[in-house]
Amino acid sequence: MNTVVKLDKQIIMHKMQELCSLLLQDEGYKEMRDMIDQFAADEQATAQYERFMEKHQALEEKELQNIEMLASEIQVYEEEERALYDHPLIRRFIYAQREFSQLHQQISHYFTKSVEMNRLPEANELGKEACGCGGSCSGNH
């Protein structure tokens, strides 16, 4: 006879709501959310970013197909990439996007490690990219 075992997802989701509530109240979160909203409201900035991302994707596809890129293509790509960082709204958007992505990776990594180890991982077991200190701890919290 097979027994179906399930996790108590209700309590887990309650704790997830608490975590997300803390995030939404965090001043840093609010500032980064503003960065994203300001970028999204600027049509010129979003169009510039989208054009760059299309070019980025096209060059990645060439690379996957082992098609050699011309020096002129690489030069134009690098100039357009620099132009992104020269634009304050785009630069701040990229920063906020990266911060949110890193937080997402940290949470996912912590969850995965907890399941793998069958316990809460220590800071030095997470690796410096996942502990939340930005790499300054060398695993020694």
PDB file of C-alpha atoms in Angstrom:
ATOM      1  CA  MET A   1       0.000   0.000   0.000  1.00  0.00           C
ATOM      2  CA  ASN A   2       1.401   3.372  -1.044  1.00  0.00           C
ATOM      3  CA  THR A   3       0.902   6.320   1.235  1.00  0.00           C
ATOM      4  CA  VAL A   4       0.874   9.834  -0.145  1.00  0.00           C
ATOM      5  CA  VAL A   5       2.971  12.190   1.965  1.00  0.00           C
ATOM      6  CA  LYS A   6       2.556  15.930   1.605  1.00  0.00           C
ATOM      7  CA  LEU A   7       4.229  18.943   3.109  1.00  0.00           C
ATOM      8  CA  ASP A   8       2.193  21.380   5.163  1.00  0.00           C
ATOM      9  CA  LYS A   9       2.344  24.067   2.499  1.00  0.00           C
ATOM     10  CA  GLN A  10      -0.051  26.324   4.385  1.00  0.00           C
ATOM     11  CA  ILE A  11       2.472  27.099   7.153  1.00  0.00           C
ATOM     12  CA  ILE A  12       5.275  27.392   4.604  1.00  0.00           C
ATOM     13  CA  MET A  13       3.256  29.884   2.559  1.00  0.00           C
ATOM     14  CA  HIS A  14       2.440  31.821   5.745  1.00  0.00           C
ATOM     15  CA  LYS A  15       6.173  32.162   6.449  1.00  0.00           C
ATOM     16  CA  MET A  16       6.757  33.125   2.802  1.00  0.00           C
ATOM     17  CA  GLN A  17       4.165  35.889   3.213  1.00  0.00           C
ATOM     18  CA  GLU A  18       6.034  37.107   6.316  1.00  0.00           C
ATOM     19  CA  LEU A  19       9.317  37.113   4.393  1.00  0.00           C
ATOM     20  CA  CYS A  20       7.821  38.982   1.442  1.00  0.00           C
ATOM     21  CA  SER A  21       6.121  41.443   3.791  1.00  0.00           C
ATOM     22  CA  LEU A  22       9.527  42.238   5.317  1.00  0.00           C
ATOM     23  CA  LEU A  23      10.960  42.699   1.836  1.00  0.00           C
ATOM     24  CA  LEU A  24       8.176  45.060   0.758  1.00  0.00           C
ATOM     25  CA  GLN A  25       8.744  47.216   3.867  1.00  0.00           C
ATOM     26  CA  ASP A  26      12.526  47.405   3.411  1.00  0.00           C
ATOM     27  CA  GLU A  27      13.784  50.879   2.441  1.00  0.00           C
ATOM     28  CA  GLY A  28      16.340  49.405   0.033  1.00  0.00           C
ATOM     29  CA  TYR A  29      13.578  47.462  -1.690  1.00  0.00           C
ATOM     30  CA  LYS A  30      11.487  50.621  -2.041  1.00  0.00           C
ATOM     31  CA  GLU A  31      14.410  52.503  -3.575  1.00  0.00           C
ATOM     32  CA  MET A  32      15.154  49.708  -6.030  1.00  0.00           C
ATOM     33  CA  ARG A  33      11.473  49.440  -6.938  1.00  0.00           C
ATOM     34  CA  ASP A  34      11.515  53.187  -7.677  1.00  0.00           C
ATOM     35  CA  MET A  35      14.568  52.670  -9.913  1.00  0.00           C
ATOM     36  CA  ILE A  36      12.660  50.084 -11.924  1.00  0.00           C
ATOM     37  CA  ASP A  37       9.503  52.200 -12.111  1.00  0.00           C
ATOM     38  CA  GLN A  38      11.424  55.302 -13.248  1.00  0.00           C
ATOM     39  CA  PHE A  39      13.122  53.274 -15.967  1.00  0.00           C
ATOM     40  CA  ALA A  40       9.821  51.717 -17.098  1.00  0.00           C
ATOM     41  CA  ALA A  41       8.199  55.163 -17.344  1.00  0.00           C
ATOM     42  CA  ASP A  42      10.909  56.485 -19.683  1.00  0.00           C
ATOM     43  CA  GLU A  43      10.120  55.366 -23.252  1.00  0.00           C
ATOM     44  CA  GLN A  44      13.523  56.403 -24.605  1.00  0.00           C
ATOM     45  CA  ALA A  45      15.393  54.459 -21.929  1.00  0.00           C
ATOM     46  CA  THR A  46      13.272  51.328 -22.334  1.00  0.00           C
ATOM     47  CA  ALA A  47      13.605  51.457 -26.145  1.00  0.00           C
ATOM     48  CA  GLN A  48      17.403  51.831 -25.873  1.00  0.00           C
ATOM     49  CA  TYR A  49      17.583  48.905 -23.443  1.00  0.00           C
ATOM     50  CA  GLU A  50      15.328  46.695 -25.594  1.00  0.00           C
ATOM     51  CA  ARG A  51      17.393  47.411 -28.738  1.00  0.00           C
ATOM     52  CA  PHE A  52      20.538  46.443 -26.864  1.00  0.00           C
ATOM     53  CA  MET A  53      18.965  43.248 -25.526  1.00  0.00           C
ATOM     54  CA  GLU A  54      17.861  42.254 -29.047  1.00  0.00           C
ATOM     55  CA  LYS A  55      21.421  42.794 -30.284  1.00  0.00           C
ATOM     56  CA  HIS A  56      22.758  40.859 -27.293  1.00  0.00           C
ATOM     57  CA  GLN A  57      20.474  37.930 -28.061  1.00  0.00           C
ATOM     58  CA  ALA A  58      21.399  37.956 -31.763  1.00  0.00           C
ATOM     59  CA  LEU A  59      25.111  37.857 -30.923  1.00  0.00           C
ATOM     60  CA  GLU A  60      24.554  35.034 -28.415  1.00  0.00           C
ATOM     61  CA  GLU A  61      22.755  33.036 -31.112  1.00  0.00           C
ATOM     62  CA  LYS A  62      25.678  33.572 -33.485  1.00  0.00           C
ATOM     63  CA  GLU A  63      28.041  32.386 -30.785  1.00  0.00           C
ATOM     64  CA  LEU A  64      25.953  29.265 -30.129  1.00  0.00           C
ATOM     65  CA  GLN A  65      26.029  28.490 -33.850  1.00  0.00           C
ATOM     66  CA  ASN A  66      29.805  29.046 -33.905  1.00  0.00           C
ATOM     67  CA  ILE A  67      29.420  31.916 -36.355  1.00  0.00           C
ATOM     68  CA  GLU A  68      32.367  34.256 -36.072  1.00  0.00           C
ATOM     69  CA  MET A  69      31.465  37.799 -35.137  1.00  0.00           C
ATOM     70  CA  LEU A  70      32.944  40.667 -37.070  1.00  0.00           C
ATOM     71  CA  ALA A  71      35.155  43.113 -35.203  1.00  0.00           C
ATOM     72  CA  SER A  72      32.777  45.901 -36.227  1.00  0.00           C
ATOM     73  CA  GLU A  73      29.816  44.013 -34.692  1.00  0.00           C
ATOM     74  CA  ILE A  74      31.697  43.585 -31.435  1.00  0.00           C
ATOM     75  CA  GLN A  75      32.726  47.246 -31.408  1.00  0.00           C
ATOM     76  CA  VAL A  76      29.147  48.477 -31.971  1.00  0.00           C
ATOM     77  CA  TYR A  77      27.906  46.067 -29.293  1.00  0.00           C
ATOM     78  CA  GLU A  78      30.462  47.329 -26.768  1.00  0.00           C
ATOM     79  CA  GLU A  79      29.637  50.964 -27.571  1.00  0.00           C
ATOM     80  CA  GLU A  80      25.922  50.309 -27.068  1.00  0.00           C
ATOM     81  CA  GLU A  81      26.642  48.475 -23.822  1.00  0.00           C
ATOM     82  CA  ARG A  82      28.667  51.449 -22.529  1.00  0.00           C
ATOM     83  CA  ALA A  83      25.806  53.739 -23.542  1.00  0.00           C
ATOM     84  CA  LEU A  84      23.479  51.743 -21.271  1.00  0.00           C
ATOM     85  CA  TYR A  85      25.680  52.429 -18.274  1.00  0.00           C
ATOM     86  CA  ASP A  86      26.054  56.070 -19.252  1.00  0.00           C
ATOM     87  CA  HIS A  87      22.270  56.494 -19.005  1.00  0.00           C
ATOM     88  CA  PRO A  88      21.431  56.975 -15.288  1.00  0.00           C
ATOM     89  CA  LEU A  89      17.944  55.432 -15.461  1.00  0.00           C
ATOM     90  CA  ILE A  90      19.164  52.344 -17.305  1.00  0.00           C
ATOM     91  CA  ARG A  91      22.204  51.971 -15.041  1.00  0.00           C
ATOM     92  CA  ARG A  92      19.998  52.140 -11.932  1.00  0.00           C
ATOM     93  CA  PHE A  93      17.495  49.698 -13.497  1.00  0.00           C
ATOM     94  CA  ILE A  94      20.265  47.187 -14.247  1.00  0.00           C
ATOM     95  CA  TYR A  95      21.564  47.568 -10.697  1.00  0.00           C
ATOM     96  CA  ALA A  96      18.120  46.965  -9.140  1.00  0.00           C
ATOM     97  CA  GLN A  97      17.462  44.047 -11.470  1.00  0.00           C
ATOM     98  CA  ARG A  98      20.802  42.464 -10.484  1.00  0.00           C
ATOM     99  CA  GLU A  99      20.120  42.967  -6.758  1.00  0.00           C
ATOM    100  CA  PHE A 100      16.694  41.304  -7.014  1.00  0.00           C
ATOM    101  CA  SER A 101      18.167  38.446  -9.031  1.00  0.00           C
ATOM    102  CA  GLN A 102      20.914  37.891  -6.445  1.00  0.00           C
ATOM    103  CA  LEU A 103      18.356  37.868  -3.618  1.00  0.00           C
ATOM    104  CA  HIS A 104      16.276  35.334  -5.523  1.00  0.00           C
ATOM    105  CA  GLN A 105      19.361  33.144  -6.045  1.00  0.00           C
ATOM    106  CA  GLN A 106      20.298  33.400  -2.353  1.00  0.00           C
ATOM    107  CA  ILE A 107      16.828  32.299  -1.249  1.00  0.00           C
ATOM    108  CA  SER A 108      16.776  29.449  -3.748  1.00  0.00           C
ATOM    109  CA  HIS A 109      20.297  28.346  -2.781  1.00  0.00           C
ATOM    110  CA  TYR A 110      19.430  28.403   0.933  1.00  0.00           C
ATOM    111  CA  PHE A 111      16.317  26.305   0.297  1.00  0.00           C
ATOM    112  CA  THR A 112      18.249  23.804  -1.856  1.00  0.00           C
ATOM    113  CA  LYS A 113      21.073  23.499   0.680  1.00  0.00           C
ATOM    114  CA  SER A 114      18.589  22.975   3.535  1.00  0.00           C
ATOM    115  CA  VAL A 115      16.954  20.100   1.649  1.00  0.00           C
ATOM    116  CA  GLU A 116      20.311  18.607   0.577  1.00  0.00           C
ATOM    117  CA  MET A 117      21.780  18.760   4.088  1.00  0.00           C
ATOM    118  CA  ASN A 118      18.542  18.003   5.937  1.00  0.00           C
ATOM    119  CA  ARG A 119      19.279  20.937   8.257  1.00  0.00           C
ATOM    120  CA  LEU A 120      19.844  24.685   8.101  1.00  0.00           C
ATOM    121  CA  PRO A 121      23.188  25.384   6.465  1.00  0.00           C
ATOM    122  CA  GLU A 122      25.891  27.365   8.211  1.00  0.00           C
ATOM    123  CA  ALA A 123      27.124  30.556   6.513  1.00  0.00           C
ATOM    124  CA  ASN A 124      30.417  28.914   5.517  1.00  0.00           C
ATOM    125  CA  GLU A 125      28.487  26.069   3.849  1.00  0.00           C
ATOM    126  CA  LEU A 126      26.557  28.442   1.604  1.00  0.00           C
ATOM    127  CA  GLY A 127      29.486  30.024  -0.178  1.00  0.00           C
ATOM    128  CA  LYS A 128      30.218  33.720  -0.140  1.00  0.00           C
ATOM    129  CA  GLU A 129      27.862  34.487  -3.044  1.00  0.00           C
ATOM    130  CA  ALA A 130      24.881  33.046  -1.173  1.00  0.00           C
ATOM    131  CA  CYS A 131      25.328  34.192   2.419  1.00  0.00           C
ATOM    132  CA  GLY A 132      24.065  37.720   1.841  1.00  0.00           C
ATOM    133  CA  CYS A 133      27.168  39.624   2.865  1.00  0.00           C
ATOM    134  CA  GLY A 134      28.231  40.452  -0.659  1.00  0.00           C
ATOM    135  CA  GLY A 135      31.341  38.289  -0.444  1.00  0.00           C
ATOM    136  CA  SER A 136      32.980  40.208   2.397  1.00  0.00           C
ATOM    137  CA  CYS A 137      32.810  37.420   4.950  1.00  0.00           C
ATOM    138  CA  SER A 138      34.814  34.642   3.275  1.00  0.00           C
ATOM    139  CA  GLY A 139      32.300  32.334   4.944  1.00  0.00           C
ATOM    140  CA  ASN A 140      33.209  33.475   8.462  1.00  0.00           C
ATOM    141  CA  HIS A 141      30.108  35.025  10.012  1.00  0.00           C
TER     142      HIS A 141
END
